[in-house]
Coordinates of C-alpha atoms in Angstrom, one line a residue:
X268 CA 28.5 9.1 -1.8
X269 CA 28.9 6.4 -4.4
X270 CA 25.5 5.2 -5.4
X271 CA 25.7 2.1 -7.5
X272 CA 23.6 1.5 -10.7
X273 CA 21.5 0.1 -12.3
X274 CA 18.6 1.7 -10.5
X275 CA 15.1 0.7 -9.6
X276 CA 13.0 3.9 -9.3
X277 CA 10.4 4.1 -6.5
X278 CA 7.5 6.4 -7.4
X279 CA 5.2 5.4 -4.5
X280 CA 1.7 6.8 -4.8
X281 CA 2.8 10.0 -6.5
X282 CA -0.3 12.2 -7.3
X283 CA 1.4 13.8 -10.3
X284 CA 4.6 14.1 -12.2
X285 CA 5.9 16.9 -10.0
X286 CA 5.7 14.6 -6.9
X287 CA 7.9 12.1 -8.8
X288 CA 10.2 14.6 -10.4
X289 CA 13.3 13.0 -8.9
X290 CA 12.5 9.6 -10.4
X291 CA 11.5 11.2 -13.7
X292 CA 14.7 13.3 -13.8
X293 CA 16.9 10.3 -13.2
X294 CA 15.1 8.4 -16.0
X295 CA 15.4 11.4 -18.4
X296 CA 19.1 12.1 -17.8
X297 CA 20.4 8.7 -17.0
X298 CA 18.2 6.2 -18.9
X299 CA 21.0 3.8 -19.3
X300 CA 21.1 3.4 -15.5
X301 CA 17.4 2.7 -15.0
X302 CA 16.0 -0.8 -15.1
X303 CA 12.5 -0.2 -14.0
X304 CA 10.0 1.5 -11.6
X305 CA 7.9 0.5 -8.7
X306 CA 4.5 2.3 -8.5
X307 CA 2.0 1.8 -5.6
X308 CA -1.8 1.7 -6.2
X309 CA -3.1 5.2 -7.0
X310 CA 0.2 6.4 -8.5
X311 CA -0.4 8.9 -11.4
X312 CA 3.2 9.5 -12.4
X313 CA 5.3 7.5 -14.9
X314 CA 9.0 7.7 -15.4
X315 CA 8.7 5.9 -18.7
X316 CA 10.6 2.7 -17.7
X317 CA 9.1 -0.8 -17.2
X318 CA 7.1 -1.6 -14.1
X319 CA 8.6 -4.4 -12.0
X320 CA 8.7 -5.5 -8.4
X321 CA 11.9 -5.5 -6.4
X322 CA 12.7 -9.2 -6.8
X323 CA 12.5 -9.0 -10.6
X324 CA 14.7 -5.9 -10.5
X325 CA 17.3 -7.7 -8.4
X326 CA 17.3 -10.7 -10.7
X327 CA 17.9 -8.3 -13.6
X328 CA 20.9 -6.7 -11.9
X329 CA 19.5 -3.6 -10.1
X330 CA 21.9 -2.4 -7.3
X331 CA 20.0 0.5 -5.8
X332 CA 16.4 1.5 -5.3
X333 CA 16.0 5.3 -5.5
X334 CA 13.2 6.7 -3.4
X335 CA 12.4 9.3 -6.1
X336 CA 9.1 10.6 -4.8
X337 CA 8.2 13.5 -2.5
X338 CA 5.1 13.8 -0.3
X339 CA 3.8 16.5 2.1
X340 CA 6.7 17.3 4.5
X341 CA 9.2 15.3 2.5
X342 CA 9.2 12.4 4.8
X343 CA 9.5 8.6 4.5
X344 CA 5.9 7.4 4.5
X345 CA 4.9 4.3 6.6
X346 CA 3.0 3.2 3.5
X347 CA 6.3 2.6 1.7
X348 CA 7.8 0.4 4.4
X349 CA 7.0 -3.0 2.9
X350 CA 8.5 -2.1 -0.5
X351 CA 11.6 -0.6 1.0
X352 CA 12.2 -3.6 3.3
X353 CA 11.6 -6.0 0.4
X354 CA 14.2 -4.1 -1.6
X355 CA 16.8 -4.5 1.1
X356 CA 16.0 -8.2 1.5
X357 CA 16.4 -8.7 -2.2
X358 CA 19.9 -7.2 -2.1
X359 CA 19.4 -3.6 -3.2
X360 CA 20.8 -0.5 -1.5
X361 CA 18.4 2.4 -0.8
X362 CA 19.0 6.0 -1.8
X363 CA 16.7 8.9 -0.8
X364 CA 16.8 12.7 -1.0
X365 CA 14.0 13.3 1.6
X366 CA 14.4 15.4 4.7
X367 CA 14.3 12.6 7.2
X368 CA 16.9 9.9 7.0
X369 CA 16.4 6.3 6.0
X370 CA 18.9 5.4 8.7
X371 CA 16.6 7.1 11.3
X372 CA 13.7 4.7 10.6
X373 CA 14.5 1.8 13.0
X374 CA 13.1 -1.1 10.9
X375 CA 14.9 0.1 7.8
X376 CA 18.2 0.6 9.6
X377 CA 17.8 -2.9 11.2
X378 CA 17.1 -4.5 7.8
X379 CA 20.0 -2.8 6.1
X380 CA 22.3 -4.0 8.8
X381 CA 20.9 -7.6 8.6
X382 CA 21.2 -7.8 4.8
X383 CA 24.5 -5.9 4.6
X384 CA 23.0 -3.1 2.4
X385 CA 23.9 0.6 2.2
X386 CA 21.5 3.5 3.0
X387 CA 22.2 6.7 1.1
X388 CA 20.6 9.8 2.6
X389 CA 21.8 12.2 -0.1
X390 CA 20.5 15.3 1.5
X391 CA 22.8 14.7 4.5
X392 CA 26.5 14.6 3.7
X393 CA 28.3 11.6 5.3
X394 CA 31.7 13.3 5.8
X395 CA 33.4 16.5 7.1
X396 CA 34.7 19.2 4.8
X397 CA 37.7 21.5 4.9
X398 CA 37.6 25.2 5.0
X399 CA 38.0 26.6 1.5
X400 CA 41.5 27.9 0.5
X401 CA 40.7 29.7 -2.8
X402 CA 43.9 28.3 -4.2
X403 CA 43.9 27.9 -8.0
X404 CA 43.1 24.4 -9.3
X405 CA 43.8 22.9 -12.6
X406 CA 41.1 22.0 -15.0
X407 CA 38.1 24.0 -16.3
X408 CA 34.8 24.8 -14.5
X409 CA 31.5 26.2 -15.6
X410 CA 28.9 27.1 -12.9
X411 CA 25.2 27.7 -13.6
X412 CA 23.8 30.7 -11.7
X413 CA 20.3 32.2 -11.7
X414 CA 18.2 35.3 -11.3
X415 CA 16.1 33.1 -8.9
X416 CA 15.7 29.7 -7.3
X417 CA 14.1 26.7 -9.2
X418 CA 14.7 28.3 -12.5
X419 CA 16.6 25.6 -14.4
X420 CA 20.1 25.4 -13.1
X421 CA 20.3 21.7 -12.7
X422 CA 18.6 21.0 -16.1
X423 CA 21.0 23.5 -17.8
X424 CA 24.0 21.9 -16.2
X425 CA 23.0 18.4 -17.4
X426 CA 22.3 19.7 -20.8
X427 CA 25.7 21.4 -21.0
X428 CA 27.5 18.2 -19.9
X429 CA 25.7 16.3 -22.7
X430 CA 26.4 18.9 -25.3
X431 CA 30.1 19.2 -24.4
X432 CA 30.4 15.4 -24.7
X433 CA 28.7 15.5 -28.1
X434 CA 31.5 17.9 -29.2
X435 CA 34.1 15.4 -28.0
X436 CA 34.9 17.5 -25.0
X437 CA 35.6 15.8 -21.6
X438 CA 33.0 16.9 -19.1
X439 CA 31.5 15.8 -15.8
X440 CA 28.3 17.0 -14.1
X441 CA 29.0 17.9 -10.5
X442 CA 25.8 17.7 -8.4
X443 CA 25.1 20.0 -5.5
X444 CA 21.4 19.1 -4.7
X445 CA 19.6 15.9 -3.9
X446 CA 18.0 15.3 -7.3
X447 CA 21.3 16.0 -9.1
X448 CA 23.1 13.6 -6.8
X449 CA 20.7 10.8 -7.6
X450 CA 21.1 11.5 -11.3
X451 CA 24.9 11.7 -11.1
X452 CA 25.3 8.9 -8.5
X453 CA 27.6 11.2 -6.4
X454 CA 27.9 14.8 -5.1
X455 CA 27.1 16.9 -2.0
X456 CA 23.8 18.5 -1.1
X457 CA 25.4 21.8 -0.2
X458 CA 22.3 23.4 1.5
X459 CA 22.7 20.8 4.3
X460 CA 26.4 21.7 4.9
X461 CA 27.4 24.1 7.8
X462 CA 27.9 27.5 6.1
X463 CA 31.6 27.8 7.0
X464 CA 32.3 24.7 5.0
X465 CA 30.2 25.1 1.9
X466 CA 33.0 26.6 -0.3
X467 CA 35.4 24.0 0.9
X468 CA 32.9 21.3 0.0
X469 CA 32.6 22.7 -3.5
X470 CA 36.4 22.7 -3.8
X471 CA 36.3 19.0 -2.8
X472 CA 33.5 18.3 -5.2
X473 CA 35.5 19.8 -8.1
X474 CA 39.1 19.1 -7.4
X475 CA 42.1 19.8 -9.6
X476 CA 41.7 18.1 -13.0
X477 CA 43.1 17.7 -16.5
X478 CA 43.6 21.0 -18.4
X479 CA 41.2 19.8 -21.2
X480 CA 38.4 18.7 -18.8
X481 CA 35.2 20.7 -17.9
X482 CA 33.5 20.3 -14.5
X483 CA 29.9 21.4 -15.0
X484 CA 28.8 22.5 -11.5
X485 CA 25.2 22.6 -10.6
X486 CA 24.2 26.0 -9.2
X487 CA 21.8 26.6 -6.2
X488 CA 19.7 29.6 -5.2
X489 CA 20.4 33.2 -6.3
X490 CA 22.5 36.1 -5.1
X491 CA 19.3 38.2 -5.2
X492 CA 17.2 35.8 -3.2
X493 CA 17.2 36.9 0.5
X494 CA 16.6 33.4 1.8
X495 CA 19.4 31.6 -0.1
X496 CA 22.0 34.1 -1.2
X497 CA 24.5 32.9 1.3
X498 CA 24.5 29.3 -0.1
X499 CA 24.9 30.8 -3.6
X500 CA 27.8 33.0 -2.7
X501 CA 29.8 30.2 -1.0
X502 CA 29.2 28.0 -4.0
X503 CA 30.4 30.7 -6.4
X504 CA 33.6 31.1 -4.4
X505 CA 34.3 27.4 -4.0
X506 CA 33.5 26.7 -7.7
X507 CA 36.3 29.0 -8.9
X508 CA 34.5 29.0 -12.2
X509 CA 36.1 30.0 -15.5
X510 CA 32.6 30.5 -17.0
X511 CA 29.1 31.3 -15.7
X512 CA 25.9 30.5 -17.4
X513 CA 23.0 32.7 -16.2
X514 CA 19.6 31.0 -15.9
X515 CA 16.4 33.0 -16.1
X516 CA 12.6 32.7 -16.6
X517 CA 11.0 35.6 -18.5
X518 CA 7.8 36.9 -17.0
X519 CA 8.3 35.4 -13.5
X520 CA 6.4 37.8 -11.3
X521 CA 8.6 37.7 -8.2
X522 CA 11.3 35.8 -6.4
X523 CA 10.2 32.3 -5.5
X524 CA 8.2 32.3 -2.3
X525 CA 8.7 36.1 -1.8
X526 CA 6.0 38.1 -3.6
X527 CA 7.4 41.3 -2.1
X528 CA 10.7 40.8 -4.0
X529 CA 10.9 41.4 -7.8
X530 CA 13.4 39.6 -9.9
X531 CA 16.5 41.6 -10.7
X532 CA 17.4 42.9 -14.2
X533 CA 19.4 40.1 -15.8
X534 CA 22.2 42.6 -16.6
X535 CA 22.5 43.4 -12.9
X536 CA 22.4 39.8 -12.0
X537 CA 25.2 38.9 -14.5
X538 CA 27.4 41.8 -13.3
X539 CA 27.1 40.9 -9.6
X540 CA 27.7 37.2 -10.1
X541 CA 30.8 37.8 -12.2
X542 CA 32.1 40.3 -9.7
X543 CA 31.8 37.7 -6.9
X544 CA 33.2 34.9 -9.0
X545 CA 36.3 37.0 -9.7
X546 CA 37.3 36.8 -6.0
X547 CA 38.6 33.2 -6.6
X548 CA 39.0 33.4 -10.4
X549 CA 39.9 36.9 -11.7
X550 CA 39.2 35.7 -15.3
X551 CA 35.7 34.5 -14.6
X552 CA 33.1 35.6 -17.2
X553 CA 29.5 35.0 -18.1
X554 CA 29.4 33.2 -21.5
X555 CA 25.7 33.1 -22.1
X556 CA 22.1 32.7 -20.8
X557 CA 19.9 29.6 -20.4
X558 CA 16.3 30.8 -20.7
X559 CA 13.4 28.8 -19.3
X560 CA 10.5 29.5 -21.7
X561 CA 8.4 26.5 -20.7
X562 CA 5.4 28.8 -20.0
X563 CA 5.6 30.6 -23.4
X564 CA 4.2 29.7 -26.8
X565 CA 6.8 28.6 -29.4
X566 CA 6.6 32.0 -31.2
X567 CA 6.9 34.0 -27.9
X568 CA 9.8 31.9 -26.9
X569 CA 11.6 32.4 -30.2
X570 CA 11.1 36.2 -29.8
X571 CA 12.3 36.2 -26.2
X572 CA 15.5 34.2 -27.1
X573 CA 16.4 36.5 -30.0
X574 CA 15.5 39.7 -28.1
X575 CA 17.7 38.9 -25.1
X576 CA 20.6 37.7 -27.3
X577 CA 20.5 41.0 -29.2
X578 CA 20.3 42.9 -25.9
X579 CA 23.2 41.2 -24.2
X580 CA 25.4 40.3 -27.1
X581 CA 25.6 36.7 -25.7
X582 CA 24.3 33.3 -26.8
X583 CA 20.8 32.7 -25.3
X584 CA 19.3 29.2 -25.5
X585 CA 16.5 27.2 -24.0
X586 CA 17.8 23.7 -23.1
X587 CA 14.4 22.1 -23.7
X588 CA 13.5 23.9 -26.9
X589 CA 16.8 24.7 -28.7
X590 CA 19.4 22.7 -26.8
X591 CA 22.6 24.4 -25.6
X592 CA 25.0 23.7 -28.5
X593 CA 25.9 27.4 -28.8
X594 CA 26.8 27.6 -25.2
X595 CA 28.8 24.4 -25.3
X596 CA 30.7 25.5 -28.4
X597 CA 31.6 28.7 -26.6
X598 CA 32.9 26.8 -23.6
X599 CA 34.9 24.5 -25.9
X600 CA 36.8 27.5 -27.3
X601 CA 37.9 28.6 -23.8

């Protein structure tokens, strides 16, 4: 997928920031691509960009309206129809990460055809993928992995890309989930790919590259999560990563959605991830930890970062509190 910027962000009637996290994430990580936002009456979220209607956005150069809001069931709401149709009529493409496809809504599909616009359903890949080969590829790759799901892998990946570029190192964020794709403007939502082809899709996502270039590949799931370990394993094999960054949230009581499963010890999680990564890259290693301390006080977070760094003998950082400069510098030396 090649989603064209600048973007107009659609927040709909989002009840809170969490419901609009996709729009907010795009505005946070790609502010230079965001012209404005559309909010319906009752919207309680704000992506921090100017409010404008679709015609104003089109006049100012917007190319794509991103449907960056989720509702119950993750479906395209009939209440959004007028704005979506107006955007197509104004000359904008539409991009959505929701479960149902824009192209499956008859009036939207008809309007897109009439106005010659593109519909991007980023959760649904629009091509076929090869079976993975495991053959060595040039270039460098770092993959974010985690002790659990929804623990900060995308945020960490984006922070690493930014920090590497700040050091003058060539780096590209490679998105593997719908929000990441909308931030990057390209990528594959690997949880929607048939299992036999996931590793091959990741090889396609991160092809051979220059020797001095880092692909920062967004991780998904966890090898210790019974629901999603299969996706994680295929991603690890396809990534052929030179380096892993482990993502973890201290104090999380259990695996997401599974109260009967405790989180693994981080040492065990690192060991298992590295062992599997070495199937396709025998030199793979974990170079540090990204700690999500968002639920901790500043002092508690500081103690947790230092304690885990001392325990593991690795750099431990929180992208939102400390940044990831230590992790980026370690990658730059590889």
